[in-house]
XYZ file of C-alpha atoms in Angstrom:
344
model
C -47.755 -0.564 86.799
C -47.729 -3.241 84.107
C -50.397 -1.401 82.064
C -48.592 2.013 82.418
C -45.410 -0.215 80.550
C -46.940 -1.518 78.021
C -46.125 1.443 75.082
C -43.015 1.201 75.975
C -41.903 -2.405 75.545
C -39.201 -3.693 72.771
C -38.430 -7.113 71.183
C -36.299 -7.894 68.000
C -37.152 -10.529 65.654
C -36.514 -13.756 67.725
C -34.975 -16.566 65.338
C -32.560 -14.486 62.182
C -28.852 -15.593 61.273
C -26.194 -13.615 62.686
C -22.824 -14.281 60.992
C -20.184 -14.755 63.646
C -17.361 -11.261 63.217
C -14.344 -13.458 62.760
C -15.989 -15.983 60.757
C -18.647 -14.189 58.884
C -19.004 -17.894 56.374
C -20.471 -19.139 59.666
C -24.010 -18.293 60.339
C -26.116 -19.138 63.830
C -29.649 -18.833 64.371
C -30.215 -15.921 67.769
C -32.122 -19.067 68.983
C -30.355 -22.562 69.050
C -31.272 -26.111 69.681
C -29.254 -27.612 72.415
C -29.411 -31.461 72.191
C -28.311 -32.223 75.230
C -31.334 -33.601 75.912
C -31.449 -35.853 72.559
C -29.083 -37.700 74.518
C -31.627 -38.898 77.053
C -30.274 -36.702 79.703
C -32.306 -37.279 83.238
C -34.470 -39.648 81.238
C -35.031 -41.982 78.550
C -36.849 -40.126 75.284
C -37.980 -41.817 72.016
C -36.412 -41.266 68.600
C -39.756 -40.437 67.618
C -40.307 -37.800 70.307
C -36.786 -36.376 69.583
C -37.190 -36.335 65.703
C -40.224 -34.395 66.253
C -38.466 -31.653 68.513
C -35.944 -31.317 65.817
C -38.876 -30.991 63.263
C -40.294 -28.286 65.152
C -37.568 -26.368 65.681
C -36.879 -26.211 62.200
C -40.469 -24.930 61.498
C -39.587 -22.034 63.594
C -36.491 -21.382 61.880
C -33.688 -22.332 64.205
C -30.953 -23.149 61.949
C -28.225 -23.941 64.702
C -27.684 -27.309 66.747
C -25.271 -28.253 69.551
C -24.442 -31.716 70.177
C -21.257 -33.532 71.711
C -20.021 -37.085 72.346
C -20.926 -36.262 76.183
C -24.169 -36.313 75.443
C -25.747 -39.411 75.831
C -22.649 -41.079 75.121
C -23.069 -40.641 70.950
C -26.646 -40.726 71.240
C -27.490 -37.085 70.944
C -24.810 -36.848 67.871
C -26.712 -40.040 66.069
C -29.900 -38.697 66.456
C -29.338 -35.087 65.664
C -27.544 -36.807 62.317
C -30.471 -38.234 61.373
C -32.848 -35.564 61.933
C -30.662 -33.449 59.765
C -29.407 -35.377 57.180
C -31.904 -35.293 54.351
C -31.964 -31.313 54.772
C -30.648 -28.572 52.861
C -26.842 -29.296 54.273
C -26.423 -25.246 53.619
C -28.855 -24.024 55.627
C -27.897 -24.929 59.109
C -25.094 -24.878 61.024
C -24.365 -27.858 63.522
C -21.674 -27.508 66.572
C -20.157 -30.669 68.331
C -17.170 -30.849 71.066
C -13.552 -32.295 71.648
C -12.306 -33.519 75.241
C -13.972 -36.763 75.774
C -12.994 -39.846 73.342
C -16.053 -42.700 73.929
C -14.271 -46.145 74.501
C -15.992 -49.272 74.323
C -16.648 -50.294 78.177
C -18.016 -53.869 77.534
C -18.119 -54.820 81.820
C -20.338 -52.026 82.040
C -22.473 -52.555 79.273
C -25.375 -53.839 81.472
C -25.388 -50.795 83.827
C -26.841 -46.750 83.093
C -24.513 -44.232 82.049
C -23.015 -42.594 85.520
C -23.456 -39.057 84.127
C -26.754 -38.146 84.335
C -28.037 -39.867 80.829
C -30.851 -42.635 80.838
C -28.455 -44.922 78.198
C -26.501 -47.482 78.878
C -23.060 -47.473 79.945
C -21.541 -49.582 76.768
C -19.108 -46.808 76.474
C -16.697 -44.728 79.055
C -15.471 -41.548 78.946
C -11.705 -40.604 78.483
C -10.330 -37.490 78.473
C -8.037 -36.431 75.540
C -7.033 -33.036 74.399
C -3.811 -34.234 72.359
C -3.818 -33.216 68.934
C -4.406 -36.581 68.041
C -7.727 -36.984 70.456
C -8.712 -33.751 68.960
C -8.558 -35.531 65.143
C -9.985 -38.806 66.482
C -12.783 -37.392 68.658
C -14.258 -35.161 65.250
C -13.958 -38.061 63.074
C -15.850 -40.187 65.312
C -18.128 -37.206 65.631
C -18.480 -37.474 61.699
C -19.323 -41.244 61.727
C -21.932 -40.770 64.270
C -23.789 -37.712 62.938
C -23.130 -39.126 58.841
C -22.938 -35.106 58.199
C -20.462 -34.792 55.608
C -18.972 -31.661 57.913
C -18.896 -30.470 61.756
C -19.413 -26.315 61.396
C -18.335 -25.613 64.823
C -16.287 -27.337 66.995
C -15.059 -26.274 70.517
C -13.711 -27.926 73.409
C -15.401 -29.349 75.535
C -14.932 -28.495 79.904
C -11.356 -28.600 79.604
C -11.279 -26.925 83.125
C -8.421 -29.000 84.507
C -6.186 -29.568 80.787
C -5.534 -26.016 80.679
C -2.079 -26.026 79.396
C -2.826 -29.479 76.868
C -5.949 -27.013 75.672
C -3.971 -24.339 75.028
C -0.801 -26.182 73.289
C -2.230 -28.868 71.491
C -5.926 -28.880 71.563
C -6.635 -25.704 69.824
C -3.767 -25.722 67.222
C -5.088 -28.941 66.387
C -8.433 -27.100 65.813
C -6.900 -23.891 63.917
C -4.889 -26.535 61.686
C -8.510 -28.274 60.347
C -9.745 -24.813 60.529
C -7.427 -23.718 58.085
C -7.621 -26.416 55.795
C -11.614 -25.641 55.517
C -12.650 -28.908 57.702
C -14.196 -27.051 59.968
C -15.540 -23.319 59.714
C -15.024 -22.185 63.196
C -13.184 -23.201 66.555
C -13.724 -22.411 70.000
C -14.716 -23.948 73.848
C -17.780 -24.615 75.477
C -17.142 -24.120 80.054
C -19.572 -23.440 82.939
C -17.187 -20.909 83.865
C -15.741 -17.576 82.130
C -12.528 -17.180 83.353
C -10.643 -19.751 81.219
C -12.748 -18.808 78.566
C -11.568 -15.092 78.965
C -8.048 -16.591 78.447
C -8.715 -18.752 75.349
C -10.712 -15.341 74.343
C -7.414 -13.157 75.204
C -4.814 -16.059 74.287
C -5.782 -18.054 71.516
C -7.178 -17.959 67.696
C -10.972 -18.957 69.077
C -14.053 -17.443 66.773
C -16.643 -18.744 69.432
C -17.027 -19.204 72.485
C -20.509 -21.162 74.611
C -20.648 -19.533 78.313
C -22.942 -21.987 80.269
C -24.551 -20.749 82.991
C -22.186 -17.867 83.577
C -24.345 -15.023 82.096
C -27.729 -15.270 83.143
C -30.448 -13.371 85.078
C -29.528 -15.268 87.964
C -26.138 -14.547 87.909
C -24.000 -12.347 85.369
C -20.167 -13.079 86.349
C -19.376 -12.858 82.790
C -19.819 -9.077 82.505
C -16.429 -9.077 84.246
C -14.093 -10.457 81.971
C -15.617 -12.929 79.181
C -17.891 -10.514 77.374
C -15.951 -7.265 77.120
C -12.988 -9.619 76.324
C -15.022 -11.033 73.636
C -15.762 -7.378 72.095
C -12.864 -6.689 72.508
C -11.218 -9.663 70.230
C -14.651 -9.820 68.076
C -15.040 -13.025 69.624
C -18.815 -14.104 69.377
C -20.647 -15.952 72.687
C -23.325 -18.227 72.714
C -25.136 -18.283 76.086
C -26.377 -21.461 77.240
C -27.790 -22.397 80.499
C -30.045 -19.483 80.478
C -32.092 -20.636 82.964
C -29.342 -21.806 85.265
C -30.595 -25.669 84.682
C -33.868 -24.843 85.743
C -34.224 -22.375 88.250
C -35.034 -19.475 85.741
C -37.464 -22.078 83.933
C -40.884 -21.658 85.637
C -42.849 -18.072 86.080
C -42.044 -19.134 90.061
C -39.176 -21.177 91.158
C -40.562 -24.886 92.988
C -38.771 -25.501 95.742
C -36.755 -28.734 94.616
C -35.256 -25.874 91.640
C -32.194 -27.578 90.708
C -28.997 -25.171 89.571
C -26.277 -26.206 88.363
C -27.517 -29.619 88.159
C -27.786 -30.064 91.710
C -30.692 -28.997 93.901
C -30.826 -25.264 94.517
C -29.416 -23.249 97.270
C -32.107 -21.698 99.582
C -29.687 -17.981 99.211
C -30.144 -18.236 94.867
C -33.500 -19.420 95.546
C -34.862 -16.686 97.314
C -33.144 -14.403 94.965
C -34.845 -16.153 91.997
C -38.397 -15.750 93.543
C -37.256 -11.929 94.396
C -36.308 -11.541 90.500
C -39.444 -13.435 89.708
C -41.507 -11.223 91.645
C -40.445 -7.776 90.055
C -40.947 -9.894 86.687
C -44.636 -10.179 88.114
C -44.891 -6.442 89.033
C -44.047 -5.582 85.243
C -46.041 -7.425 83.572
C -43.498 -10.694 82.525
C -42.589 -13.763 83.645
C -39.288 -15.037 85.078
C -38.483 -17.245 81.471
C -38.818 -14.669 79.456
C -36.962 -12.322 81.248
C -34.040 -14.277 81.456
C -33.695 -15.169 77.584
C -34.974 -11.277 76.992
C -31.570 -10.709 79.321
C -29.090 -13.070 77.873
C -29.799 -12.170 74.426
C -29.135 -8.097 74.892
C -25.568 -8.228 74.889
C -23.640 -6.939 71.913
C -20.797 -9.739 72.070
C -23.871 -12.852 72.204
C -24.725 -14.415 68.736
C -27.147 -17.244 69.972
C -28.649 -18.518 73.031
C -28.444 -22.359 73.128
C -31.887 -23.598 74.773
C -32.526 -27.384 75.919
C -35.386 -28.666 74.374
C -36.664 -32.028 74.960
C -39.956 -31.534 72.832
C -41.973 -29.829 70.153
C -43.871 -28.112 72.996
C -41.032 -27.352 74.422
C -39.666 -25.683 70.999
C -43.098 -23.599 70.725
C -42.590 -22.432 74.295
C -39.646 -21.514 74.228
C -40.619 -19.580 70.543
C -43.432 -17.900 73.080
C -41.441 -16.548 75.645
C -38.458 -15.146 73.632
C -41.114 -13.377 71.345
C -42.349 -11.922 74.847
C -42.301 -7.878 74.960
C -40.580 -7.051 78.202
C -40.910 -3.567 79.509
C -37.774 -1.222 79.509
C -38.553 -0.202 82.705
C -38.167 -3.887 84.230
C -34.233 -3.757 84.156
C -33.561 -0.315 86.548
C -36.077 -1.848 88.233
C -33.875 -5.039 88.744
C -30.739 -2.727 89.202
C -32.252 -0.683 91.835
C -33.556 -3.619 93.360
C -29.307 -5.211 93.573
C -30.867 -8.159 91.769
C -28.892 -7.748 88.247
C -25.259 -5.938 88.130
C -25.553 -4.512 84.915
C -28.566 -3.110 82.750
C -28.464 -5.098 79.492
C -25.984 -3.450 76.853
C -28.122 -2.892 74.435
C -32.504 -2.886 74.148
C -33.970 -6.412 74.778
C-alpha cells in the first residue's frame, strides 16, 4: 500500500517565518526551539553541548526560541542569552514566561531542583501574577538572557490564578505591549480550556497549547483552535509528541506522557496509530509533527531539543512526505477526531 501512496504525498517547506495575524511585526519560524531542555531538564547537559544545539538549529533556519524562568531555574534563559547574543538581534524572535518569580533559597542550595531539572536548588519558585510580578519577572528575564528585548511573552500555567491572570497579569502585559517593550502577549497551559477563555476574553496575540493538540490526542479542536480563528489568535503547538510517547517509530513500554509514565489505554492507542503509520509508509514522529502543523490557526510547533542531532532529526522527520491517504485512514480507524484542516 505504501508504494501505491507515494505520488500522492504533500509537504510544505518545513522552517519559513509566518507573521503572527494580530501582530504581523512579530515573525516565528513553523519550526521552534524549545529550551526547556537548556535548562537541564531530566539531566545535567554541558554549555558546550547546549551551545551547539542552538548552533544547529540556527543552520537550519529556526529563527524562534522559547525559554522561561521555570526552566532550569534561569538556566535555560542564561544560556539561550548567550547563544544568541552576538547574532543578528533582528532576525529571531525569542519567547519567555511570567508566573513564577525565582527567589534566592540559600537552605536549599546544596540539594537538586524538585522539578524535574538536574540544577541545583539555590533558587525557589513563587508564584506571582500581580502586575508588579509580571514587571519584575520580565526584567529579571532581561538580566538573565542580556537580550536587549523579550519578543513574546505569555504566562506561564496560570491554571489555578485564573481571575489574578485575567485582571492583572495580562493588562500588565498589554500595558508593555503598548509601549513597544514587548511585541506580543499571550499564555503558555497543558490544557485548552482556559486558553479558549484568554482567546475569547482577553487582548492575547499568541497562544502555546502543550500537549493538547497532538496525534495522540486532539481536545483542542473543540474550543481553542476554532476560537483562535475565530479571534485571529495564532497557536504554537508544543508537546507534539505528548513528552515522548509520539517520539519513537514504536512506543517502549516505559513511554512517559505527560511527564509521568504512560497509561497502558494511550499506549496501546499509540502503537495502534503507530502501526497504520507503518502500513503507509511513515513513522509515528513524523506523523505527529506532519499533524500538528496542518491546522490553519498554528504558526509554529515548539520542539524540545537537547542536541544538534536532535535538531537534524527533528529537520528529517518534519521534511518527511506523508501520504494523504494516511489521515481517513486514521479517521476510519477512530484513532484521530478530525482530518487535518488543511494538506500536511
Amino acid at each position: 500500500m505504501a508504494q501505491d501512496q507515494q505520488h500522492n504525498r504533500s509537504g510544505p517547506p518545513v522552517i519559513r517565518p509566518v507573521a503572527l495575524p494580530r501582530r504581523p511585526a512579530v515573525e516565528v519560524s513553523t519550526l521552534s526551539f524549545g529550551a526547556a531542555q537548556a535548562g537541564s531538564l531530566y539531566r545535567a547537559r554541558s554549555d558546550e553541548d547546549v551551545a551547539a544545539a542552538i548552533d544547529a538549529a540556527w543552520d537550519v533556519g529556526i529563527r524562534y526560541f522559547d525559554t522561561a524562568p521555570h526552566y532550569g531555574l534561569g538556566l535555560s534563559e542564561r544560556r539561550l542569552g548567550a547563544a544568541l547574543r552576538s547574532r543578528p538581534r533582528d532576525e529571531y524572535v525569542v519567547s519567555t514566561k511570567v508566573g513564577r518569580l525565582l527567589v534566592p533559597s540559600p537552605d536549599t542550595a546544596h540539594l537538586r531542583d524538585p522539578d524535574g531539572f538536574d540544577v541545583p536548588a539555590d533558587r525557589r519558585r513563587v508564584w506571582d501574577f500581580s502586575r508588579d510580578g509580571v514587571r519584575r519577572s520580565l526584567d529579571e528575564s532581561l538580566t538573565r538572557t542580556g537580550l536587549d528585548r523579550i519578543d513574546i511573552v505569555y504566562l506561564h500555567d496560570p491554571d489555578d490564578h485564573a481571575e489574578q491572570a485575567i485582571s492583572e497579569a495580562i493588562p500588565a502585559l498589554v500595558e508593555l505591549r503598548e509601549q513597544n517593550v514587548i511585541g506580543a502577549i499571550g499564555a503558555g497551559m497543558n490544557q485548552s480550556r482556559m486558553l479558549t477563555r484568554l482567546v475569547e476574553e482577553t487582548d492575547v496575540d499568541v497562544v502555546m497549547c502543550a500537549g493538547r493538540f497532538t496525534l495522540l490526542e486532539q481536545g483542542a479542536l473543540a474550543d481553542l483552535l476554532p476560537a483562535a480563528l475565530r479571534h485571529d489568535v495564532a497557536v504554537v503547538v508544543a508537546g507534539v509528541y505528548n513528552s515522548g510517547l509520539l517520539a519513537r517509530d514504536r512506543p517502549p513500554t516505559n513511554a512517559s506522557y505527560n511527564y509521568a509514565q504512560a497509561p497502558t489505554e494511550l499506549l496501546d492507542r499509540a502503537n495502534r496509530i503507530a502501526g497504520v503509520c507503518e502500513e503507509y509508509g511513515t513513522t509515528l514522529p513524523a506523523a505527529a509533527l506532519a499533524y500538528a502543523r496542518a491546522h490553519p490557526a498554528v504558526v509554529s510547533l515548539t520542539i524540545g531539543m537537547a542536541s544538534a542531532r536532535q535538531v537534524h532529526e527533528t529537520v528529517q522527520r518534519a521534511s518527511a512526505a506523508i501520504p494523504a491517504a494516511l489521515w481517513p485512514a486514521l479517521h476510519r480507524a477512530g484513532l484521530i477526531s478530525q482530518l487535518p484542516l488543511t494538506s500536511a
